[in-house]
Coordinates of C-alpha atoms in Angstrom, one line a residue:
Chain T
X104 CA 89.2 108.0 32.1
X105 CA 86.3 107.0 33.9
X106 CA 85.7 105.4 37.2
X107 CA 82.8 103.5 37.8
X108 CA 82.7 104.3 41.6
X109 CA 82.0 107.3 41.7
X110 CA 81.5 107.9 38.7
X111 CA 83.2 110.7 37.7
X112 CA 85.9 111.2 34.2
X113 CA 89.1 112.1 35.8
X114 CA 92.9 112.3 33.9
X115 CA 94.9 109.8 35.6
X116 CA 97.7 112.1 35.1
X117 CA 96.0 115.0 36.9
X118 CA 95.6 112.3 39.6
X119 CA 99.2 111.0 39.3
X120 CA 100.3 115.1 39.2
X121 CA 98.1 115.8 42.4
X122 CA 99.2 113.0 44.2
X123 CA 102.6 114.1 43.8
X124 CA 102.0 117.3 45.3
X125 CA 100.6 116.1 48.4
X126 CA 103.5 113.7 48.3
X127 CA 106.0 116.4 49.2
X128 CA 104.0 118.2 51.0
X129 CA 103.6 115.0 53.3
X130 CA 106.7 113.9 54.2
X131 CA 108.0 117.7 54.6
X132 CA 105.1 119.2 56.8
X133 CA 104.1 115.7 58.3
X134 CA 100.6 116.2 57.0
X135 CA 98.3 114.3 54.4
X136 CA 97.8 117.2 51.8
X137 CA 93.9 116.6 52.4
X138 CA 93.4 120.7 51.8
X139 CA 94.9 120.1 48.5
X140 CA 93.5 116.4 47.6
X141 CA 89.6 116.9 49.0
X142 CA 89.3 120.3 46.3
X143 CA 91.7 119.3 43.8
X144 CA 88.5 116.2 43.4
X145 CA 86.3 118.2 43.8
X146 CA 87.4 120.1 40.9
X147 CA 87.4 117.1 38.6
X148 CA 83.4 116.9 40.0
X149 CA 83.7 114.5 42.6
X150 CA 81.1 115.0 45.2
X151 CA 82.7 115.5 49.1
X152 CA 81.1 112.3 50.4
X153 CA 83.7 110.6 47.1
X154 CA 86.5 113.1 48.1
X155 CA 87.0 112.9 51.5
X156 CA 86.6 108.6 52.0
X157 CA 88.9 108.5 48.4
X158 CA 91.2 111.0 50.1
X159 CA 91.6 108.7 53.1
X160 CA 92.3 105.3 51.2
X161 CA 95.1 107.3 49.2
X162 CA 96.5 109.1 52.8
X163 CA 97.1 105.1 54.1
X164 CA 99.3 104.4 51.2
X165 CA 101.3 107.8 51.6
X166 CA 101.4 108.2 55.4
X167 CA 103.1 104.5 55.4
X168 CA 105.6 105.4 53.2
X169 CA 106.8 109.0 54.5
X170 CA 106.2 107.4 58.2
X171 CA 108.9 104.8 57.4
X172 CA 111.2 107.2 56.4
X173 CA 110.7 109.5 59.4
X174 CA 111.2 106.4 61.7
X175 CA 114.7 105.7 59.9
X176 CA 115.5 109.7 60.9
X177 CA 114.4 109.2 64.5
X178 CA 111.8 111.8 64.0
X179 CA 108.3 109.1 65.6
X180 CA 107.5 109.0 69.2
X181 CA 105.7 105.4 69.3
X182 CA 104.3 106.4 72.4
X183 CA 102.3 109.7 71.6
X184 CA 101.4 107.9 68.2
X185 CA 100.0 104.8 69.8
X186 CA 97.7 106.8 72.5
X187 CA 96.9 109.7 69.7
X188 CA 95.2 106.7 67.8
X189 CA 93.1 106.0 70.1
X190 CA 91.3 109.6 69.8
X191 CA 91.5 110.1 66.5
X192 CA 89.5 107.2 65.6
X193 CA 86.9 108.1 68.0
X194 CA 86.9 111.7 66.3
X195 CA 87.4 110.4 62.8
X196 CA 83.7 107.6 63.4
X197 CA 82.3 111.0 64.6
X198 CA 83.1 113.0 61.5
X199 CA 81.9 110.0 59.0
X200 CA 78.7 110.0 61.1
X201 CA 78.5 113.4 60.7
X202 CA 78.7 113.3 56.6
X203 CA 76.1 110.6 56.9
X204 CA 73.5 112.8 58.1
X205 CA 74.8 115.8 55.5
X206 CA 74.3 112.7 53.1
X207 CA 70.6 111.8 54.1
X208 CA 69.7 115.8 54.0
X209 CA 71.1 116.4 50.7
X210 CA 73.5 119.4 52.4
X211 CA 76.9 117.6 51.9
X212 CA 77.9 119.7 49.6
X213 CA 77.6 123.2 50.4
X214 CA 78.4 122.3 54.4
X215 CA 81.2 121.0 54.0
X216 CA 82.7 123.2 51.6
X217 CA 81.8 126.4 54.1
X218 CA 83.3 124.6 56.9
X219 CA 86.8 123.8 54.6
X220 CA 87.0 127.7 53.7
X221 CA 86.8 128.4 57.7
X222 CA 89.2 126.2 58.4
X223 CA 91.6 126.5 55.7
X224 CA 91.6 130.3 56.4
X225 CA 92.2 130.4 60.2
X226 CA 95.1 127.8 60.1
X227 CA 97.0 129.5 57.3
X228 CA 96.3 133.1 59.4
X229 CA 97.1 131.6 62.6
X230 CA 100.4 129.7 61.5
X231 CA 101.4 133.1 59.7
X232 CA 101.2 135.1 63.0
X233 CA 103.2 132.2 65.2
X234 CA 105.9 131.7 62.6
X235 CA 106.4 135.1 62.0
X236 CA 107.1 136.1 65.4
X237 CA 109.0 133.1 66.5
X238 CA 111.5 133.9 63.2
X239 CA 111.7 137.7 64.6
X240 CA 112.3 136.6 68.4
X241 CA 115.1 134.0 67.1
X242 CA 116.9 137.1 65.3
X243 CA 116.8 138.8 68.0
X244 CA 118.5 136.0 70.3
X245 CA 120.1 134.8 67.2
X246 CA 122.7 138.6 67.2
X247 CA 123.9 137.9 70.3
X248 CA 125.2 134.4 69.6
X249 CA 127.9 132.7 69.0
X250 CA 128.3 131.0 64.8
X251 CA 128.5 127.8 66.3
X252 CA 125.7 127.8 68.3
X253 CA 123.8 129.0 65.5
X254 CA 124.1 126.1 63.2
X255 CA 123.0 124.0 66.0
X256 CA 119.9 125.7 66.2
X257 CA 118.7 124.5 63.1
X258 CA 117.0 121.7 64.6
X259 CA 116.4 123.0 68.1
X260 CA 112.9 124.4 67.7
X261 CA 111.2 127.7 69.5
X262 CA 107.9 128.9 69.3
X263 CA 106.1 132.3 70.2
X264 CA 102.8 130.6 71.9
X265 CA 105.3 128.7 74.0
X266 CA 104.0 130.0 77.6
X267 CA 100.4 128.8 76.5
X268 CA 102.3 125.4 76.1
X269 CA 103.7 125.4 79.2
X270 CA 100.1 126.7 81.2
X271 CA 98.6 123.6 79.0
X272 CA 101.7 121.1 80.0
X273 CA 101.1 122.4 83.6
X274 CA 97.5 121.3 84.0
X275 CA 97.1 118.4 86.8
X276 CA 94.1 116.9 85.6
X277 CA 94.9 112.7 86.0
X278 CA 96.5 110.6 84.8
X279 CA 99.9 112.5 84.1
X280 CA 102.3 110.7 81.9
X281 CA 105.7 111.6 80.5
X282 CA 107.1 111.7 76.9
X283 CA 110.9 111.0 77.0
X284 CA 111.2 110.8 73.3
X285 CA 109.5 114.0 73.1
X286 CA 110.7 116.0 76.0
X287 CA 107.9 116.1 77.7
X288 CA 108.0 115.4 81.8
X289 CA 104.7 115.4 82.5
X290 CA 101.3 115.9 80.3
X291 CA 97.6 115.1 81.0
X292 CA 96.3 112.1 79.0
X293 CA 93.2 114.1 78.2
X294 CA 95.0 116.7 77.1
X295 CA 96.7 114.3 74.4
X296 CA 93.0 112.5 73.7
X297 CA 91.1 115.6 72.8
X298 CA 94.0 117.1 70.7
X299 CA 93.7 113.9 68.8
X300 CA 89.8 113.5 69.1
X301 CA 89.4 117.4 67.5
X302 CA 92.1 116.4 65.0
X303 CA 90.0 112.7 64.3
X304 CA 87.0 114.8 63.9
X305 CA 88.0 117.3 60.8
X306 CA 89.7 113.9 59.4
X307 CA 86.2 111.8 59.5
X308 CA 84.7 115.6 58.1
X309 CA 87.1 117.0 55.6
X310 CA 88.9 113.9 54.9
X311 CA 92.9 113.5 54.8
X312 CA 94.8 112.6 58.1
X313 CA 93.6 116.3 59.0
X314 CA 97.3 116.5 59.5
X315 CA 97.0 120.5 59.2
X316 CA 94.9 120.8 62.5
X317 CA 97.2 117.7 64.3
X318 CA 100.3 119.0 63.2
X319 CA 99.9 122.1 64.7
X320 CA 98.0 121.3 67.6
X321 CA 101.2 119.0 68.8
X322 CA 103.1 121.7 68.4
X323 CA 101.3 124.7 69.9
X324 CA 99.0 122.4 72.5
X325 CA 101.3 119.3 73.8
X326 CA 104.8 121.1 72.7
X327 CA 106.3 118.4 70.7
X328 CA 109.5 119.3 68.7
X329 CA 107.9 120.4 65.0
X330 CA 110.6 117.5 63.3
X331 CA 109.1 115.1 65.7
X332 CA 105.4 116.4 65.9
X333 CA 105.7 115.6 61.5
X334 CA 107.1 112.0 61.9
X335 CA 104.8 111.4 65.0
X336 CA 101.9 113.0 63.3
X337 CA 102.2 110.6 59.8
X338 CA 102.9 107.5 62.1
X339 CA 99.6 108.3 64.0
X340 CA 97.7 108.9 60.6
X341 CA 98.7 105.9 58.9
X342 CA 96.6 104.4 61.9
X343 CA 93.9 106.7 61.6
X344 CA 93.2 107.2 57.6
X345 CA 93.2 103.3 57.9
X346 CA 90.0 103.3 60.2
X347 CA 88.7 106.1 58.7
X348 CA 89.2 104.6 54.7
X349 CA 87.6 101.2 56.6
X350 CA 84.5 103.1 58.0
X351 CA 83.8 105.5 54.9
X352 CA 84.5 102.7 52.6
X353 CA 81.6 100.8 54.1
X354 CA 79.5 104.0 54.3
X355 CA 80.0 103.8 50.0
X356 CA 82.4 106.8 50.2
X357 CA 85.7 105.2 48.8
X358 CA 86.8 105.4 45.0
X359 CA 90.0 102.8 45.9
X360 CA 90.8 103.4 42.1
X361 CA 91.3 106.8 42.0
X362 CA 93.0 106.5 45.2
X363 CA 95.6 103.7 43.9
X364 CA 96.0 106.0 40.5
X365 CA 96.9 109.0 43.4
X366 CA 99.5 107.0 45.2
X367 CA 101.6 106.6 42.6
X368 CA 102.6 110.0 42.1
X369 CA 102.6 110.2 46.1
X370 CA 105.4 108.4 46.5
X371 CA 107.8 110.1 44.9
X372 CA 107.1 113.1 45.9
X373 CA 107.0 112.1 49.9
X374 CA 111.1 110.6 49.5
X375 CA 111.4 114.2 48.1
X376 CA 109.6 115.9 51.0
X377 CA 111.4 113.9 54.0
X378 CA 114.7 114.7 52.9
X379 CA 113.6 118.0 52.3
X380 CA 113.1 118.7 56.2
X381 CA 116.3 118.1 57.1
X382 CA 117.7 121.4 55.6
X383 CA 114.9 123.4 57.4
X384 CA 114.4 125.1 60.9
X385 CA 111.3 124.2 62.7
X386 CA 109.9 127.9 62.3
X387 CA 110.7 128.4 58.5
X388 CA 108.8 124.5 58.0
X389 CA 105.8 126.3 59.7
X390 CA 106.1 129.8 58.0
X391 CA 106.4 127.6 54.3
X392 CA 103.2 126.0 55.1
X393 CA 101.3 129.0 55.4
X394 CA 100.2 129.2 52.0
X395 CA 98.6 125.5 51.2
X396 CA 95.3 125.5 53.2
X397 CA 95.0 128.8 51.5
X398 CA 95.5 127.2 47.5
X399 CA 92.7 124.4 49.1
X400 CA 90.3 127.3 50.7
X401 CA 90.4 129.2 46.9
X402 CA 90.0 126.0 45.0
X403 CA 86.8 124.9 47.0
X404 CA 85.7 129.6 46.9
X405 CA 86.2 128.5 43.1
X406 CA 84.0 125.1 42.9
X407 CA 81.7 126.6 45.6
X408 CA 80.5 130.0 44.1
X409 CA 80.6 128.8 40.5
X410 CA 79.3 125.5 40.2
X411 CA 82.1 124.7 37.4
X412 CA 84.7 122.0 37.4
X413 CA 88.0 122.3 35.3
Chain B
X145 CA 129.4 120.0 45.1
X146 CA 127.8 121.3 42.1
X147 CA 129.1 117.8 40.9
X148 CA 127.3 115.8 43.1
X149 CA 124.4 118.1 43.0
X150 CA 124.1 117.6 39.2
X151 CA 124.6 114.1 39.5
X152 CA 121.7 113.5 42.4
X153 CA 119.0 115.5 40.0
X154 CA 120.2 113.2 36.5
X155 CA 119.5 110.1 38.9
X156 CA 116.6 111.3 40.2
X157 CA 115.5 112.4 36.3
X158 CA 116.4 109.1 35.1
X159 CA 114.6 107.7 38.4
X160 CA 111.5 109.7 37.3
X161 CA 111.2 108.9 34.1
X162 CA 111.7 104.9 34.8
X163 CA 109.0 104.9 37.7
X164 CA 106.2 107.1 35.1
X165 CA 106.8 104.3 32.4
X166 CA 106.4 101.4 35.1
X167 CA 103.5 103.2 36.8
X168 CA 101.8 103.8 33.6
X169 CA 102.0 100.1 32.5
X170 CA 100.9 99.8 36.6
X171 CA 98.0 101.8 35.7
X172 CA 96.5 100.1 32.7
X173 CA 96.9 96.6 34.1
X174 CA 95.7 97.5 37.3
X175 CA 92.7 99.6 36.2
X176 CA 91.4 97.5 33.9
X177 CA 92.0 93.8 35.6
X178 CA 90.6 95.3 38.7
X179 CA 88.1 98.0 37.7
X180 CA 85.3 95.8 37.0
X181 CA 85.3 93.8 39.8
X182 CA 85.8 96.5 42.6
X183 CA 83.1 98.0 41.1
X184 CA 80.6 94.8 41.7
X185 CA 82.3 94.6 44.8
X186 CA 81.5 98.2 46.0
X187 CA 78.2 97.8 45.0
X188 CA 77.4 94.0 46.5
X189 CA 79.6 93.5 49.3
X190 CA 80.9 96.9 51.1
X191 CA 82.9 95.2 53.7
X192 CA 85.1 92.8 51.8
X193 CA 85.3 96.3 50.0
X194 CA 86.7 97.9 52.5
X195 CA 89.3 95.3 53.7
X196 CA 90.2 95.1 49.8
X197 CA 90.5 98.9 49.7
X198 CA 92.6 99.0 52.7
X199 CA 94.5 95.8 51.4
X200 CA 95.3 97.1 48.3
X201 CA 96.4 100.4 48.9
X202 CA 98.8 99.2 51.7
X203 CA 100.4 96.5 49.6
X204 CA 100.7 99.1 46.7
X205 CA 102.6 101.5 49.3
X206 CA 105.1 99.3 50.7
X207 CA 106.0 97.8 47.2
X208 CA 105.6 101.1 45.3
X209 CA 108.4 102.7 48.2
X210 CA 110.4 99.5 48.0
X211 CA 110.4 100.1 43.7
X212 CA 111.4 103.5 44.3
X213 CA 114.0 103.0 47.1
X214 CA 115.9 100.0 44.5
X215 CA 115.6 101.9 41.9
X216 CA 117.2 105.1 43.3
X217 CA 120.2 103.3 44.8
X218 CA 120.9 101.3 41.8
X219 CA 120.9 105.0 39.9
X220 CA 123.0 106.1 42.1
X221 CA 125.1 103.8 42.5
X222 CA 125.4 104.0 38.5
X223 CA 126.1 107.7 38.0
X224 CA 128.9 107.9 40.9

């Protein structure tokens, strides 16, 4: 099928099928499937500029339907969400000015795609490292306790960078505020902003909600519970994409119709990935994610060093 | 339990297959009322193509999620 757009022939059922995918993957990690949905275009031939604005428009649609869910479970702090927005956006006009100037130097391409494959690689290494030694520490505390105690820990979440969270958490620099719904006492605003701001800046550059530097910058950088750094994370990117599908779509970097053809397959999949968390441990969600940005880092290796398209 | 586990994947089979033929009627009426047009549109007036963009893929969320939701209940509902 072809779409004027971009121009570019694309299956709607691979669109549909993809969409799907990143459906699940949404409403169980929290995060907009971007490292899947920016190379699994690209694959079809859609230039980045295309990719990352289409893959915005499409994250809206998705984030606001696994966000309602998460907000029925209890798992969105309003709060965080509301003041995360506000540096995202700033981050997310910085990453479409960015592409502009790739655009206007003809480098969009091959940039981009390096800095995906950096990316993509250190999260999945990082999140391997951290998951696996929370899961070993939790044995550890896990033989000496009580059966019932143990299935109460299956949403009670740990984490092996924990003191680094605290040192961060403990940092005075004004103004403090508190996070009930998150169990935070006290945290620096700027703390908050530039975790958002970073995570706003890969979103206007790689396109999706950049949910897979946020997600794990809530957990590892502010501390937020991983259920309620997933819920709080799609609530803050349905706030997010929107700007950023707003600001890329006047830049001329938004296929809406390959986006709409996505979103259907999206939201299945995200009713399947939100009920899906509810059987997992905070750890083991973080360990299973390990593997995606690597699937997106080989796909763009793939479209990168051989030029080809599917 | 197996029962109701068998039960909960032939509703959400049936679910599936009921939302693909839906979406793909979606599809071709969607595609080809609106193709043409967002395409001028893109190309003429890039902000009322981005509220449209925005617009459209928000109202196709919340009444893609509220097919979905009706449509797994009433399954449901059906198969207990």
């Amino acid at each position: 099928m072809f779409f004027p757009i971009s121009n570019s022939h694309i299956n709607p059922i691979y669109l549909a099928v993809v969409g799907f995918i990143i459906g699940i993957l949404g409403g169980f990690f929290g995060v907009g499937g971007s490292f899947i949905a920016g190379p699994a275009l690209r694959l079809m031939g859609v230039d980045w500029n295309y990719a990352v604005g289409t893959d915005l428009a499409h994250i809206v649609g998705k984030s606001i339907v696994a966000a309602r869910q998460h907000r029925a479970l209890g798992n969105v702090d309003l709060k965080l969400g509301l003041i995360m927005a506000l540096g995202t956006i700033g981050g997310a006009e910085a990453g479409a000015q960015l592409i502009q100037a790739l655009k206007r130097t003809g480098n969009v391409n091959t940039v981009v795609s390096f800095v995906a494959i950096i990316v993509y690689l250190s999260i999945s290494v990082f999140m391997l490292w951290e998951s696996q030694k929370t899961l070993r520490l939790g044995k550890k505390a896990s033989a000496r306790k009580h059966p019932m105690a143990k299935a109460a820990d299956l949403k009670e979440d740990h984490s092996a960078f924990g003191p680094v969270t605290q040192m961060i958490q403990r940092m005075k620099i004004r103004p403090m505020i508190s996070l009930p719904t998150s169990g935070i006492r006290e945290i620096s605003l700027w703390t908050i902003l530039v975790v958002a701001f970073v995570g706003g800046l890969f979103s206007g550059f790689l396109g999706g909600g950049a949910g897979y530097i946020r997600m794990p910058s809530m957990v590892y950088v502010l501390g937020i519970p991983t259920h309620l750094a997933v819920g709080t994370d799609l609530f803050e990117v349905v706030i997010s994409a929107s700007y950023g599908t707003i600001t890329h779509a006047i830049k001329g970097n938004v296929d809406i119709l390959i986006a709409l053809v996505m979103h259907t397959g999206a939201v299945i999949g995200a009713q399947i990935g939100v009920v899906a968390t509810q059987y997992f441990a905070g750890p083991k969600i973080r360990l299973a994610f390990v593997p995606l940005p690597l699937i997106g880092a080989a796909i763009v290796i793939y479209t990168l060093f051989t030029g080809h398209k599917l | 339990m197996k029962k109701d586990t068998a039960k909960s994947l032939r509703a959400f089979a049936v679910e599936l297959v009921i939302y693909s033929v839906l979406v793909t009627v979606y599809f071709f009426l969607v595609l080809h009322l609106l193709g043409e047009w967002l395409y001028r549109l893109e190309t003429q007036h890039r902000y009322l193509y981005a509220a449209v963009a925005i617009l459209l893929v928000a109202g196709q969320a919340v009444v893609l999620d509220a097919v979905a939701t009706l449509l797994f209940r009433f399954l449901r509902r059906r198969w207990r």
